[in-house]
mmCIF file of C-alpha atoms and ligand atoms in Angstrom:
data_model
loop_
_atom_site.group_PDB
_atom_site.id
_atom_site.type_symbol
_atom_site.label_atom_id
_atom_site.label_comp_id
_atom_site.label_asym_id
_atom_site.label_seq_id
_atom_site.Cartn_x
_atom_site.Cartn_y
_atom_site.Cartn_z
ATOM 1 C CA MET R 1 -91.544 -61.800 3.957
ATOM 2 C CA SER R 2 -92.840 -58.591 5.971
ATOM 3 C CA ILE R 3 -90.304 -56.552 7.439
ATOM 4 C CA ASP R 4 -91.385 -57.679 11.102
ATOM 5 C CA THR R 5 -91.111 -61.166 10.074
ATOM 6 C CA TYR R 6 -87.426 -60.110 8.088
ATOM 7 C CA GLN R 7 -86.506 -58.055 11.584
ATOM 8 C CA ARG R 8 -87.003 -60.737 13.902
ATOM 9 C CA MET R 9 -85.606 -63.391 11.937
ATOM 10 C CA SER R 10 -81.995 -61.053 11.483
ATOM 11 C CA SER R 11 -82.288 -60.642 15.077
ATOM 12 C CA ILE R 12 -83.034 -64.687 16.428
ATOM 13 C CA GLN R 13 -80.202 -65.455 13.520
ATOM 14 C CA SER R 14 -77.475 -62.719 15.210
ATOM 15 C CA ARG R 15 -78.335 -63.723 19.072
ATOM 16 C CA LEU R 16 -77.917 -67.389 17.755
ATOM 17 C CA ASP R 17 -74.595 -66.137 16.253
ATOM 18 C CA LEU R 18 -73.524 -64.525 18.766
ATOM 19 C CA ILE R 19 -73.628 -67.601 21.249
ATOM 20 C CA ARG R 20 -72.910 -70.139 18.518
ATOM 21 C CA ASP R 21 -69.465 -67.803 17.995
ATOM 22 C CA SER R 22 -68.832 -68.362 21.855
ATOM 23 C CA LEU R 23 -68.806 -71.483 22.146
ATOM 24 C CA PRO R 24 -65.333 -73.348 22.061
ATOM 25 C CA GLN R 25 -65.290 -76.943 19.763
ATOM 26 C CA GLY R 26 -66.580 -79.856 21.864
ATOM 27 C CA THR R 27 -69.793 -77.501 23.015
ATOM 28 C CA ARG R 28 -73.064 -77.761 21.590
ATOM 29 C CA LEU R 29 -76.014 -75.320 21.910
ATOM 30 C CA VAL R 30 -79.549 -76.192 23.128
ATOM 31 C CA ALA R 31 -81.852 -74.194 22.186
ATOM 32 C CA VAL R 32 -84.292 -73.228 24.696
ATOM 33 C CA SER R 33 -87.567 -73.108 22.997
ATOM 34 C CA LYS R 34 -90.158 -73.415 25.743
ATOM 35 C CA PHE R 35 -93.107 -71.308 25.830
ATOM 36 C CA HIS R 36 -92.102 -69.958 22.650
ATOM 37 C CA PRO R 37 -94.379 -70.193 19.930
ATOM 38 C CA ALA R 38 -93.647 -72.857 16.431
ATOM 39 C CA SER R 39 -92.863 -69.565 14.728
ATOM 40 C CA MET R 40 -90.018 -68.663 16.386
ATOM 41 C CA ILE R 41 -88.748 -72.046 16.710
ATOM 42 C CA GLN R 42 -88.588 -72.018 12.425
ATOM 43 C CA GLU R 43 -86.664 -68.734 12.370
ATOM 44 C CA ALA R 44 -83.940 -70.198 14.436
ATOM 45 C CA TYR R 45 -84.257 -73.557 11.986
ATOM 46 C CA GLU R 46 -83.787 -71.258 9.195
ATOM 47 C CA ALA R 47 -80.871 -69.920 10.634
ATOM 48 C CA GLY R 48 -79.090 -73.721 10.610
ATOM 49 C CA GLN R 49 -80.028 -74.530 14.789
ATOM 50 C CA ARG R 50 -80.947 -78.260 14.917
ATOM 51 C CA ILE R 51 -81.354 -78.941 18.376
ATOM 52 C CA PHE R 52 -84.032 -77.504 20.562
ATOM 53 C CA GLY R 53 -84.887 -77.974 24.343
ATOM 54 C CA GLU R 54 -88.329 -78.660 25.788
ATOM 55 C CA SER R 55 -89.751 -78.777 29.592
ATOM 56 C CA HIS R 56 -93.245 -79.562 28.698
ATOM 57 C CA VAL R 57 -94.735 -82.770 26.941
ATOM 58 C CA GLN R 58 -97.731 -81.641 25.706
ATOM 59 C CA GLU R 59 -96.511 -78.462 24.801
ATOM 60 C CA LEU R 60 -93.572 -80.306 22.828
ATOM 61 C CA GLN R 61 -96.039 -82.318 21.089
ATOM 62 C CA GLU R 62 -97.887 -79.524 19.803
ATOM 63 C CA LYS R 63 -95.384 -77.728 18.094
ATOM 64 C CA ARG R 64 -93.734 -80.986 17.073
ATOM 65 C CA HIS R 65 -96.109 -81.467 14.149
ATOM 66 C CA GLN R 66 -95.510 -77.647 13.132
ATOM 67 C CA LEU R 67 -92.056 -77.861 12.380
ATOM 68 C CA PRO R 68 -89.527 -80.107 10.241
ATOM 69 C CA GLU R 69 -88.859 -83.536 10.862
ATOM 70 C CA ASP R 70 -84.823 -83.239 11.053
ATOM 71 C CA ILE R 71 -85.269 -81.029 14.588
ATOM 72 C CA LYS R 72 -83.436 -82.613 17.498
ATOM 73 C CA TRP R 73 -85.726 -82.391 20.230
ATOM 74 C CA HIS R 74 -84.052 -82.478 23.615
ATOM 75 C CA PHE R 75 -86.287 -82.633 26.982
ATOM 76 C CA ILE R 76 -84.925 -80.601 29.687
ATOM 77 C CA GLY R 77 -87.885 -80.297 32.023
ATOM 78 C CA HIS R 78 -88.973 -82.425 35.210
ATOM 79 C CA LEU R 79 -90.400 -85.427 33.359
ATOM 80 C CA GLN R 80 -93.688 -87.305 34.943
ATOM 81 C CA THR R 81 -93.331 -91.112 34.353
ATOM 82 C CA ASN R 82 -96.664 -91.488 32.777
ATOM 83 C CA LYS R 83 -96.033 -89.265 29.704
ATOM 84 C CA VAL R 84 -92.388 -90.518 28.615
ATOM 85 C CA LYS R 85 -94.671 -92.950 26.349
ATOM 86 C CA TYR R 86 -96.010 -89.439 24.193
ATOM 87 C CA ILE R 87 -91.682 -88.715 23.681
ATOM 88 C CA ALA R 88 -90.458 -92.279 23.565
ATOM 89 C CA PRO R 89 -91.122 -92.878 19.764
ATOM 90 C CA TYR R 90 -88.967 -89.528 19.101
ATOM 91 C CA ILE R 91 -87.168 -87.922 20.934
ATOM 92 C CA SER R 92 -83.240 -87.179 20.786
ATOM 93 C CA MET R 93 -82.163 -86.807 24.163
ATOM 94 C CA ILE R 94 -83.467 -86.583 27.792
ATOM 95 C CA HIS R 95 -81.618 -84.277 30.018
ATOM 96 C CA SER R 96 -83.507 -84.784 33.170
ATOM 97 C CA ALA R 97 -83.263 -88.269 33.863
ATOM 98 C CA ASP R 98 -83.749 -87.661 37.998
ATOM 99 C CA SER R 99 -84.587 -91.111 39.223
ATOM 100 C CA PRO R 100 -84.297 -94.931 39.026
ATOM 101 C CA HIS R 101 -88.271 -95.032 38.703
ATOM 102 C CA LEU R 102 -87.669 -92.708 35.845
ATOM 103 C CA LEU R 103 -84.632 -94.063 33.689
ATOM 104 C CA ALA R 104 -86.752 -97.980 34.517
ATOM 105 C CA GLU R 105 -89.483 -96.115 32.103
ATOM 106 C CA ILE R 106 -87.763 -94.362 29.784
ATOM 107 C CA SER R 107 -86.241 -97.818 29.080
ATOM 108 C CA LYS R 108 -89.488 -99.513 28.321
ATOM 109 C CA GLN R 109 -91.086 -97.098 26.216
ATOM 110 C CA ALA R 110 -88.233 -96.725 24.185
ATOM 111 C CA LEU R 111 -88.015 -100.465 23.533
ATOM 112 C CA LYS R 112 -91.446 -100.310 22.170
ATOM 113 C CA TYR R 113 -89.942 -98.835 19.670
ATOM 114 C CA ASP R 114 -86.552 -100.420 19.274
ATOM 115 C CA ARG R 115 -84.911 -97.668 20.487
ATOM 116 C CA LYS R 116 -81.931 -96.669 22.847
ATOM 117 C CA ILE R 117 -83.178 -92.817 24.011
ATOM 118 C CA PRO R 118 -79.826 -90.988 24.801
ATOM 119 C CA CYS R 119 -80.383 -90.066 29.199
ATOM 120 C CA LEU R 120 -78.301 -88.036 30.983
ATOM 121 C CA LEU R 121 -78.678 -88.310 34.704
ATOM 122 C CA GLN R 122 -79.940 -84.954 36.534
ATOM 123 C CA LEU R 123 -77.416 -84.483 39.517
ATOM 124 C CA HIS R 124 -78.539 -81.682 42.261
ATOM 125 C CA VAL R 125 -75.687 -79.482 42.868
ATOM 126 C CA ALA R 126 -77.495 -76.566 43.566
ATOM 127 C CA GLN R 127 -78.688 -75.050 46.851
ATOM 128 C CA GLU R 128 -82.074 -74.556 46.080
ATOM 129 C CA GLU R 129 -84.364 -76.934 47.521
ATOM 130 C CA THR R 130 -86.673 -77.307 44.994
ATOM 131 C CA LYS R 131 -84.522 -78.900 42.365
ATOM 132 C CA PHE R 132 -84.868 -82.263 40.878
ATOM 133 C CA GLY R 133 -82.289 -84.593 40.320
ATOM 134 C CA PHE R 134 -79.837 -87.015 42.060
ATOM 135 C CA THR R 135 -77.458 -86.042 44.350
ATOM 136 C CA PRO R 136 -73.327 -87.153 43.961
ATOM 137 C CA GLN R 137 -73.756 -89.130 45.940
ATOM 138 C CA GLU R 138 -76.968 -90.821 45.199
ATOM 139 C CA CYS R 139 -75.688 -91.017 41.728
ATOM 140 C CA LEU R 140 -72.574 -92.845 42.523
ATOM 141 C CA ASP R 141 -74.975 -95.406 44.308
ATOM 142 C CA PHE R 142 -77.504 -95.462 41.848
ATOM 143 C CA MET R 143 -74.235 -96.871 39.311
ATOM 144 C CA ALA R 144 -72.953 -98.942 41.878
ATOM 145 C CA GLN R 145 -75.881 -100.572 42.455
ATOM 146 C CA GLY R 146 -75.962 -101.575 38.831
ATOM 147 C CA GLU R 147 -79.486 -101.719 37.722
ATOM 148 C CA TRP R 148 -79.041 -99.530 34.907
ATOM 149 C CA ARG R 149 -77.279 -102.048 33.102
ATOM 150 C CA SER R 150 -80.205 -104.395 32.233
ATOM 151 C CA MET R 151 -82.221 -100.829 31.437
ATOM 152 C CA ALA R 152 -81.681 -102.007 27.454
ATOM 153 C CA GLY R 153 -83.397 -99.016 26.250
ATOM 154 C CA ILE R 154 -81.107 -96.244 27.304
ATOM 155 C CA LEU R 155 -77.973 -95.233 26.675
ATOM 156 C CA LEU R 156 -76.442 -93.383 29.307
ATOM 157 C CA SER R 157 -74.573 -90.254 27.803
ATOM 158 C CA GLY R 158 -73.349 -87.890 30.946
ATOM 159 C CA VAL R 159 -74.536 -85.700 33.174
ATOM 160 C CA MET R 160 -77.226 -82.857 33.526
ATOM 161 C CA CYS R 161 -77.008 -79.947 36.237
ATOM 162 C CA MET R 162 -78.649 -76.362 36.969
ATOM 163 C CA ALA R 163 -76.311 -74.013 39.181
ATOM 164 C CA SER R 164 -77.820 -72.336 41.915
ATOM 165 C CA ASN R 165 -79.467 -69.426 40.810
ATOM 166 C CA VAL R 166 -76.991 -66.590 42.410
ATOM 167 C CA ASP R 167 -74.876 -64.083 41.242
ATOM 168 C CA ASP R 168 -72.192 -65.079 43.106
ATOM 169 C CA GLU R 169 -69.961 -66.840 39.909
ATOM 170 C CA ALA R 170 -67.397 -68.669 42.600
ATOM 171 C CA GLN R 171 -70.044 -70.626 43.886
ATOM 172 C CA ILE R 172 -71.638 -71.534 40.232
ATOM 173 C CA ALA R 173 -68.516 -72.605 39.083
ATOM 174 C CA TYR R 174 -68.023 -74.495 42.193
ATOM 175 C CA GLU R 175 -71.526 -76.283 41.245
ATOM 176 C CA PHE R 176 -70.163 -77.100 37.990
ATOM 177 C CA ASP R 177 -67.016 -78.579 38.829
ATOM 178 C CA GLN R 178 -68.780 -80.725 41.317
ATOM 179 C CA ALA R 179 -71.025 -82.128 38.456
ATOM 180 C CA ARG R 180 -67.896 -82.177 36.365
ATOM 181 C CA GLN R 181 -66.097 -84.046 38.888
ATOM 182 C CA VAL R 182 -69.103 -86.557 39.211
ATOM 183 C CA PHE R 183 -68.827 -86.949 35.055
ATOM 184 C CA GLN R 184 -65.301 -87.879 35.234
ATOM 185 C CA THR R 185 -65.688 -90.461 37.891
ATOM 186 C CA LEU R 186 -68.227 -92.274 36.501
ATOM 187 C CA LYS R 187 -66.253 -91.589 33.102
ATOM 188 C CA VAL R 188 -63.492 -93.648 34.049
ATOM 189 C CA GLN R 189 -65.224 -96.359 36.361
ATOM 190 C CA TYR R 190 -68.312 -97.151 33.868
ATOM 191 C CA PHE R 191 -67.578 -95.826 30.390
ATOM 192 C CA SER R 192 -63.875 -95.475 29.789
ATOM 193 C CA HIS R 193 -64.254 -97.146 26.628
ATOM 194 C CA ASP R 194 -67.750 -95.972 25.858
ATOM 195 C CA ASP R 195 -68.067 -92.755 23.552
ATOM 196 C CA SER R 196 -70.774 -92.378 23.938
ATOM 197 C CA PHE R 197 -71.159 -91.152 27.627
ATOM 198 C CA CYS R 198 -69.598 -87.549 26.751
ATOM 199 C CA GLU R 199 -71.506 -85.071 27.598
ATOM 200 C CA CYS R 200 -71.870 -82.556 30.194
ATOM 201 C CA SER R 201 -75.037 -80.719 30.300
ATOM 202 C CA TRP R 202 -74.908 -77.279 31.997
ATOM 203 C CA GLY R 203 -75.256 -73.390 31.374
ATOM 204 C CA MET R 204 -78.491 -71.201 31.067
ATOM 205 C CA SER R 205 -78.750 -67.427 29.798
ATOM 206 C CA ASN R 206 -76.958 -66.251 32.676
ATOM 207 C CA ASP R 207 -74.330 -68.376 33.266
ATOM 208 C CA TYR R 208 -73.108 -70.053 30.449
ATOM 209 C CA HIS R 209 -70.099 -68.188 30.072
ATOM 210 C CA ILE R 210 -69.537 -69.606 33.015
ATOM 211 C CA ALA R 211 -69.880 -73.335 32.145
ATOM 212 C CA ILE R 212 -68.456 -73.088 28.595
ATOM 213 C CA ARG R 213 -64.865 -72.584 31.077
ATOM 214 C CA HIS R 214 -66.072 -75.431 33.411
ATOM 215 C CA GLY R 215 -66.708 -78.333 30.861
ATOM 216 C CA SER R 216 -70.000 -77.813 29.541
ATOM 217 C CA THR R 217 -70.389 -79.585 26.121
ATOM 218 C CA LEU R 218 -74.171 -78.964 25.964
ATOM 219 C CA VAL R 219 -75.302 -75.769 26.817
ATOM 220 C CA ARG R 220 -78.963 -74.890 27.139
ATOM 221 C CA VAL R 221 -79.919 -71.412 26.782
ATOM 222 C CA GLY R 222 -83.114 -69.784 25.759
ATOM 223 C CA SER R 223 -84.470 -66.437 27.054
ATOM 224 C CA LEU R 224 -80.940 -64.885 25.514
ATOM 225 C CA ILE R 225 -82.044 -66.267 21.983
ATOM 226 C CA PHE R 226 -85.901 -65.782 21.954
ATOM 227 C CA GLY R 227 -86.042 -63.311 24.918
ATOM 228 C CA GLN R 228 -88.500 -63.214 27.888
ATOM 229 C CA ARG R 229 -91.012 -65.976 28.172
ATOM 230 C CA VAL R 230 -94.646 -64.797 28.191
HETATM 231 C C1 PLP I 1 -85.719 -73.294 30.811
HETATM 232 C C2 PLP I 1 -84.876 -73.429 31.009
HETATM 233 C C3 PLP I 1 -83.331 -73.631 30.578
HETATM 234 C C4 PLP I 1 -83.231 -71.978 29.649
HETATM 235 O O1 PLP I 1 -82.770 -70.902 30.507
HETATM 236 P P1 PLP I 1 -82.852 -69.545 29.282
HETATM 237 O O2 PLP I 1 -82.880 -68.881 31.401
HETATM 238 O O3 PLP I 1 -83.903 -68.853 29.790
HETATM 239 O O4 PLP I 1 -81.642 -69.692 29.281
HETATM 240 C C5 PLP I 1 -82.098 -74.571 30.572
HETATM 241 N N1 PLP I 1 -82.486 -75.762 31.030
HETATM 242 C C6 PLP I 1 -83.656 -75.860 32.078
HETATM 243 C C7 PLP I 1 -83.618 -76.920 32.822
HETATM 244 C C8 PLP I 1 -84.497 -75.089 31.909
HETATM 245 O O5 PLP I 1 -85.920 -75.175 32.498
#
């Protein structure tokens, strides 16, 4: 192993350790590896990391074959319905289920492989216009309408959100709390006896320290571990 490789490894390892040590019990790390090469994912893997987040289907398909089989791949980016079929055989969780139509397609594809794919309902709580997701009201309406009950290929496992990209920590905390409230409402109304509905996915490099104080069970951290994306 070259000195250079060793230095990069120890750096990824130490960054991973720093983040993992700061997480409360019950919060897990999704290492967001999009745009970073398989070699860096391998380094993180050797440092004990098993959950990786990717946001582009093509990129994920290519990297996956170069990496250990026991990696748990989480899909975190906007997912086009016509691409679900490629990841359905193996994806561990889809954080970005942002429409009824997409959920129906995930279910359909999962059933072809005799699977139930864990899915998080992506909520739009940020101020930015461009983000995908259900508004809290749309999410509650979708659940009340009940069609999800017939989607046998999905396992509804919680909610996901992205906060506004702002410096105002109170605003970010407010948005996480809004998502947490939706989670609590759904938990009480539909999943009180269902342990698999348990995940609150929020917190990225810039705001995961806030997220862990506001109910996050899965933080999705990329650049803090792997450096800036190119
Ligand atoms: C890229 C991305 C992240 C990680 O962002 P960092 O700022 O690099 O930590 C988290 N969640 C989603 C949905 C992303 O697309």
